[in-house]
Every structure is written in C-alpha cells, then in structure tokens.
PDB file of C-alpha atoms in Angstrom:
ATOM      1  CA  UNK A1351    -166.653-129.400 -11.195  1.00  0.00           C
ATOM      2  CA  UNK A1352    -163.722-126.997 -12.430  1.00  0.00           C
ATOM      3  CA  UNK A1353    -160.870-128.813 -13.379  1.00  0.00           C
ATOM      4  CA  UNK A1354    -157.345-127.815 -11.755  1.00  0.00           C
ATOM      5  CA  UNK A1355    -155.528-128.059 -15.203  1.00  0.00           C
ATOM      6  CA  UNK A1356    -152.381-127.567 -13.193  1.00  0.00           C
ATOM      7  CA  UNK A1357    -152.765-130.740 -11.622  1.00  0.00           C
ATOM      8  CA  UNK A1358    -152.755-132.861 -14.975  1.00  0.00           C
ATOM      9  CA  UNK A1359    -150.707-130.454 -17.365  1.00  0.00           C
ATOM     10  CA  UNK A1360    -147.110-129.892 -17.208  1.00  0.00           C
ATOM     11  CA  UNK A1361    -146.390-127.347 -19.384  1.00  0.00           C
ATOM     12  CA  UNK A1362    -142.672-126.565 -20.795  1.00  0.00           C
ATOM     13  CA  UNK A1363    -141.886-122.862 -23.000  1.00  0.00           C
ATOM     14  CA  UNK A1364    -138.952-124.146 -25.064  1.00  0.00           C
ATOM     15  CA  UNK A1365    -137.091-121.776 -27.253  1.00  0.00           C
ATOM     16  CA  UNK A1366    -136.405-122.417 -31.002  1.00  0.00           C
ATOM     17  CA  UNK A1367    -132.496-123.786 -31.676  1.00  0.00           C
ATOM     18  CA  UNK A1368    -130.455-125.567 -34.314  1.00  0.00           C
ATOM     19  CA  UNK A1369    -129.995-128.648 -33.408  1.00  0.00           C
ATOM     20  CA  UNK A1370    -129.431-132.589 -34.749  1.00  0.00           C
ATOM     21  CA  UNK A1371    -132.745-135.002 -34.681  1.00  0.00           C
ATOM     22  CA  UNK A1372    -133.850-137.930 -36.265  1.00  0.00           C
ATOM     23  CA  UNK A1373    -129.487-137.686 -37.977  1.00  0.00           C
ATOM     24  CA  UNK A1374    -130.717-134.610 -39.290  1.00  0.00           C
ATOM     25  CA  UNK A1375    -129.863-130.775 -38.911  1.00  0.00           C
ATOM     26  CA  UNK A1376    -133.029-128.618 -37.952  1.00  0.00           C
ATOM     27  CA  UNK A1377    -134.478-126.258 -36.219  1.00  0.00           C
ATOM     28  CA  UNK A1378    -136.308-127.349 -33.122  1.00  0.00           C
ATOM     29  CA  UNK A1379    -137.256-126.754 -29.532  1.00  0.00           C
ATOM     30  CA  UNK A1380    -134.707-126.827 -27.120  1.00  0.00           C
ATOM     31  CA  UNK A1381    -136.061-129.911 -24.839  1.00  0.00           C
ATOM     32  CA  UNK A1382    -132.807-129.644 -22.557  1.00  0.00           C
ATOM     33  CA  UNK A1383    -134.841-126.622 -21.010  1.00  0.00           C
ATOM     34  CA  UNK A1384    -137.692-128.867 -20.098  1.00  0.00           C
ATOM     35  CA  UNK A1385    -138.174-132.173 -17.240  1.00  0.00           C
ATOM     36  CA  UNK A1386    -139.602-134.831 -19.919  1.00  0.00           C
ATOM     37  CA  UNK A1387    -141.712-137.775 -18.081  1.00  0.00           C
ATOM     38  CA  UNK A1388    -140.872-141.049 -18.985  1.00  0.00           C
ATOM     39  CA  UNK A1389    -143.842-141.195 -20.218  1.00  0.00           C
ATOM     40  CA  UNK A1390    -146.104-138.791 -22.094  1.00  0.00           C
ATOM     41  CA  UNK A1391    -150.107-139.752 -22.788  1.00  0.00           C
ATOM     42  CA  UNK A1392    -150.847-136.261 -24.908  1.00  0.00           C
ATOM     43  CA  UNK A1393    -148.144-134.426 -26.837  1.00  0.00           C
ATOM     44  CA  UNK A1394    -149.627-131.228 -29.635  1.00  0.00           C
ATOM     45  CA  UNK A1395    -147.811-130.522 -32.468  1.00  0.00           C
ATOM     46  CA  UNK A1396    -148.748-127.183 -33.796  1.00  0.00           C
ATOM     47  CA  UNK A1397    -145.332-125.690 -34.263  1.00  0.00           C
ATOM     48  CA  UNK A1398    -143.059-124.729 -35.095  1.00  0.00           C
ATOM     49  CA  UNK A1399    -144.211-122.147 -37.986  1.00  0.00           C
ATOM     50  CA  UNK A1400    -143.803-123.324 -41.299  1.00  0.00           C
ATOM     51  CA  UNK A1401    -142.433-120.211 -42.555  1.00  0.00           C
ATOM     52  CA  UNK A1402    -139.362-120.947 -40.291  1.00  0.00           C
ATOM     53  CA  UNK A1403    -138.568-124.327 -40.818  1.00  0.00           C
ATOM     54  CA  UNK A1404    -139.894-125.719 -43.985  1.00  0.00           C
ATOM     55  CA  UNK A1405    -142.874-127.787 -44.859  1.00  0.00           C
ATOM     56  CA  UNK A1406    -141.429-130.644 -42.900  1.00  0.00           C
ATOM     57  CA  UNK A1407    -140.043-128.471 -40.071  1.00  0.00           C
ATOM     58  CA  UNK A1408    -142.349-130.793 -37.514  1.00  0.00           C
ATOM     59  CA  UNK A1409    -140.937-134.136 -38.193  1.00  0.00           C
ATOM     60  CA  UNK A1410    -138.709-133.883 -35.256  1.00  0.00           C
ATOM     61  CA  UNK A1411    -141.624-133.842 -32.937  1.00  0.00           C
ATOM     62  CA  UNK A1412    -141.338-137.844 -33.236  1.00  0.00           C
ATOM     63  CA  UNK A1413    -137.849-138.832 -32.863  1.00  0.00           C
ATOM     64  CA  UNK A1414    -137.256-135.848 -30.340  1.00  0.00           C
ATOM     65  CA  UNK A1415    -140.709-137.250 -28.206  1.00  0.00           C
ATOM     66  CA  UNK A1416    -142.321-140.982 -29.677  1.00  0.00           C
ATOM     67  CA  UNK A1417    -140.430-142.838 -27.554  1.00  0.00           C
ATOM     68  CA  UNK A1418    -142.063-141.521 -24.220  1.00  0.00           C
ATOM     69  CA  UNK A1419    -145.238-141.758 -25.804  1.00  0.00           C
ATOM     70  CA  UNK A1420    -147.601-144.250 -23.402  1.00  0.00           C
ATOM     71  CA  UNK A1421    -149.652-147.391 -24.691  1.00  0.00           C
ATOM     72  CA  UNK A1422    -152.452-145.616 -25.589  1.00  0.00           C
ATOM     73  CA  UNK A1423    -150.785-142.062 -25.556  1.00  0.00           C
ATOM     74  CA  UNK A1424    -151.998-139.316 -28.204  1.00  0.00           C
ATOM     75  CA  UNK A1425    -150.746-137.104 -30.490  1.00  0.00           C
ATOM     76  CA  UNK A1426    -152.435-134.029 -31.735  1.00  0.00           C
ATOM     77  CA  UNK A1427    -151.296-133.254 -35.322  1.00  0.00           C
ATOM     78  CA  UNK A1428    -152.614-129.772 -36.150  1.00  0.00           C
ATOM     79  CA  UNK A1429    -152.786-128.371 -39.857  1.00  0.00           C
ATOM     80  CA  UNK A1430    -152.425-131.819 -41.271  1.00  0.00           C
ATOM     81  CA  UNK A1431    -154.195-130.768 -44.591  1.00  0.00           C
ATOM     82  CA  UNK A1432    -151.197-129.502 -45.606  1.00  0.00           C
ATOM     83  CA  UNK A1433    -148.800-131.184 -48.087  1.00  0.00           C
ATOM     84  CA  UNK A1434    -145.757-131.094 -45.757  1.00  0.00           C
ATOM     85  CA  UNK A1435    -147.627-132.032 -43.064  1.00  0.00           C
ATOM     86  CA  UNK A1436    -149.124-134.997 -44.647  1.00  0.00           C
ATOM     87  CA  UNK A1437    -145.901-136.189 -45.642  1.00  0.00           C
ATOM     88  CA  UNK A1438    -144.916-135.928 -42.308  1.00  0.00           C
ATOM     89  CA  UNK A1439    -147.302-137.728 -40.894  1.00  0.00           C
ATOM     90  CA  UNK A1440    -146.974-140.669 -42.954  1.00  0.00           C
ATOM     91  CA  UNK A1441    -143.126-140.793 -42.297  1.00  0.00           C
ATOM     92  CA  UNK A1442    -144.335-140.834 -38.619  1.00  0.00           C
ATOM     93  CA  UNK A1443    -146.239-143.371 -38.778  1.00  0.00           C
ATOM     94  CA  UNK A1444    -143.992-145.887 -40.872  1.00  0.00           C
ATOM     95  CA  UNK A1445    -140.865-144.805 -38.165  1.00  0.00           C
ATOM     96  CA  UNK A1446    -142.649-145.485 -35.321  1.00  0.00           C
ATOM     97  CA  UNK A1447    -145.194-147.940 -36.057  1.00  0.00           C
ATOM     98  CA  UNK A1448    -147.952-149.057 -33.619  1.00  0.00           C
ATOM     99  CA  UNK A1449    -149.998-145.455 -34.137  1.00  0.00           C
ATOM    100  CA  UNK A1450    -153.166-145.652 -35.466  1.00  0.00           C
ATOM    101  CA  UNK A1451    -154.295-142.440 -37.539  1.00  0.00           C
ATOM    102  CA  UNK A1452    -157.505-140.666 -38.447  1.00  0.00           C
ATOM    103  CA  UNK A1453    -158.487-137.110 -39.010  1.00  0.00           C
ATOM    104  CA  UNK A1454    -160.477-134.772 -37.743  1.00  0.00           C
ATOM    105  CA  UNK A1455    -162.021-132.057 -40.102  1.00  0.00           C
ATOM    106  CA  UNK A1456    -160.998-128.749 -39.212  1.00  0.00           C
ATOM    107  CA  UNK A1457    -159.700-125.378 -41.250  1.00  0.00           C
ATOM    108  CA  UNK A1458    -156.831-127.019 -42.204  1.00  0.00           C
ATOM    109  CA  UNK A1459    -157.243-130.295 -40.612  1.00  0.00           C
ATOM    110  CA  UNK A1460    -156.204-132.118 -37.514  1.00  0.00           C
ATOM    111  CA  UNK A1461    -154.465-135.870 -37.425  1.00  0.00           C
ATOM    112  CA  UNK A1462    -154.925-137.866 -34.490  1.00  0.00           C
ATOM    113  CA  UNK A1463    -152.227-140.338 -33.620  1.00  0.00           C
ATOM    114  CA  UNK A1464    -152.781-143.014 -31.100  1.00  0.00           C
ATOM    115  CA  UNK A1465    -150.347-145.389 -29.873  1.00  0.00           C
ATOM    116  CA  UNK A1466    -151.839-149.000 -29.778  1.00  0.00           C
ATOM    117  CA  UNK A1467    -148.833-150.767 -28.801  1.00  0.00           C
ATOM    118  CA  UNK A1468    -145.625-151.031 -28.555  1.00  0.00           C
ATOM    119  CA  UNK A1469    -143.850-148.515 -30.802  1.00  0.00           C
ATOM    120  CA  UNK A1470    -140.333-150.354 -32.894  1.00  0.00           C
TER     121      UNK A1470
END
C-alpha cells in the first residue's frame, strides 16, 4: 500500500537567521516560522552547510529541538564522519543525556541518536 506521507510528515521550510541558542550567537533556522509539536519522534540534521556556519554550525539542532524529542524519538545525524560533526555529536550526547548512539556507514557517515529515556 502507498503511504500518504502527508499524513505522518509535517514538514516546516525555515529560513537561515542570526540568532542566540544553547547562550550562544549562531546562525540557525528561524523555528518562529514553524508550529513545533510537543513532541517530535524523527528530527534530520543535514544542515545547515558547513561552509556557512562552521564545523560546529549544527549544534543548535539540540538545544533549539531535544527537548521535544519523544521516549524513543530519533535523530538522524547526517555527515557525522566529519571532525566537526563528531564533536558535535558527542557534546550532544553529554548535554542531553539519555540518547543512545551508533553509526551507520555511509559516504560520509550517518549517526543515529535514540532517546531511551528521559533526557536531563
């Protein structure tokens, strides 16, 4: 059966702006623009492009989202081969505890984040 991706997906085109995250000054995706559930079971990091915010220019994708993440809830790291991207990661994870981690081996790798309880 075809599924009606419209009928499990909400999908929100944010535009790039400076902003304040995590105490910090960066360039992010305007979330004002978008209706955030409570909760969130997927979220996909794959931008914004490294060329225009640094190595560590995705970090704000967990204090800007974590907390809505639900028991259980996912999150798709993509190009987590990458230095900057590691580091992330790892900050991630000791911020917002309760996410288990393992990769996937893709082109430039892929970092699965799952939330297993109760996030600090």
């Amino acid at each position: 059966l075809p599924l009606d991706l419209h009928e499990h997906v909400d999908i929100c085109i944010a535009p790039l702006v400076r902003q304040t995250i995590g105490g910090a000054d960066c360039l992010w995706y305007d979330l004002k623009a978008c209706e955030l559930p409570d909760e969130i079971d997927f979220i996909t990091v794959d931008g914004p492009p490294a060329p225009l915010v640094g190595p560590r220019g995705r970090y704000p994708a967990g204090p800007a989202m974590f907390s809505r993440l639900s028991s259980g809830g996912v999150v798709l790291f993509d190009d987590a081969y990458r230095p900057g991207e590691k580091e992330t990661i790892e900050q991630l994870l000791r911020e917002f505890g309760e996410l288990g981690k393992r990769y996937v081996d893709t082109e430039k790798g892929c970092a699965i984040l799952k939330k297993t309880g109760t996030a600090r």
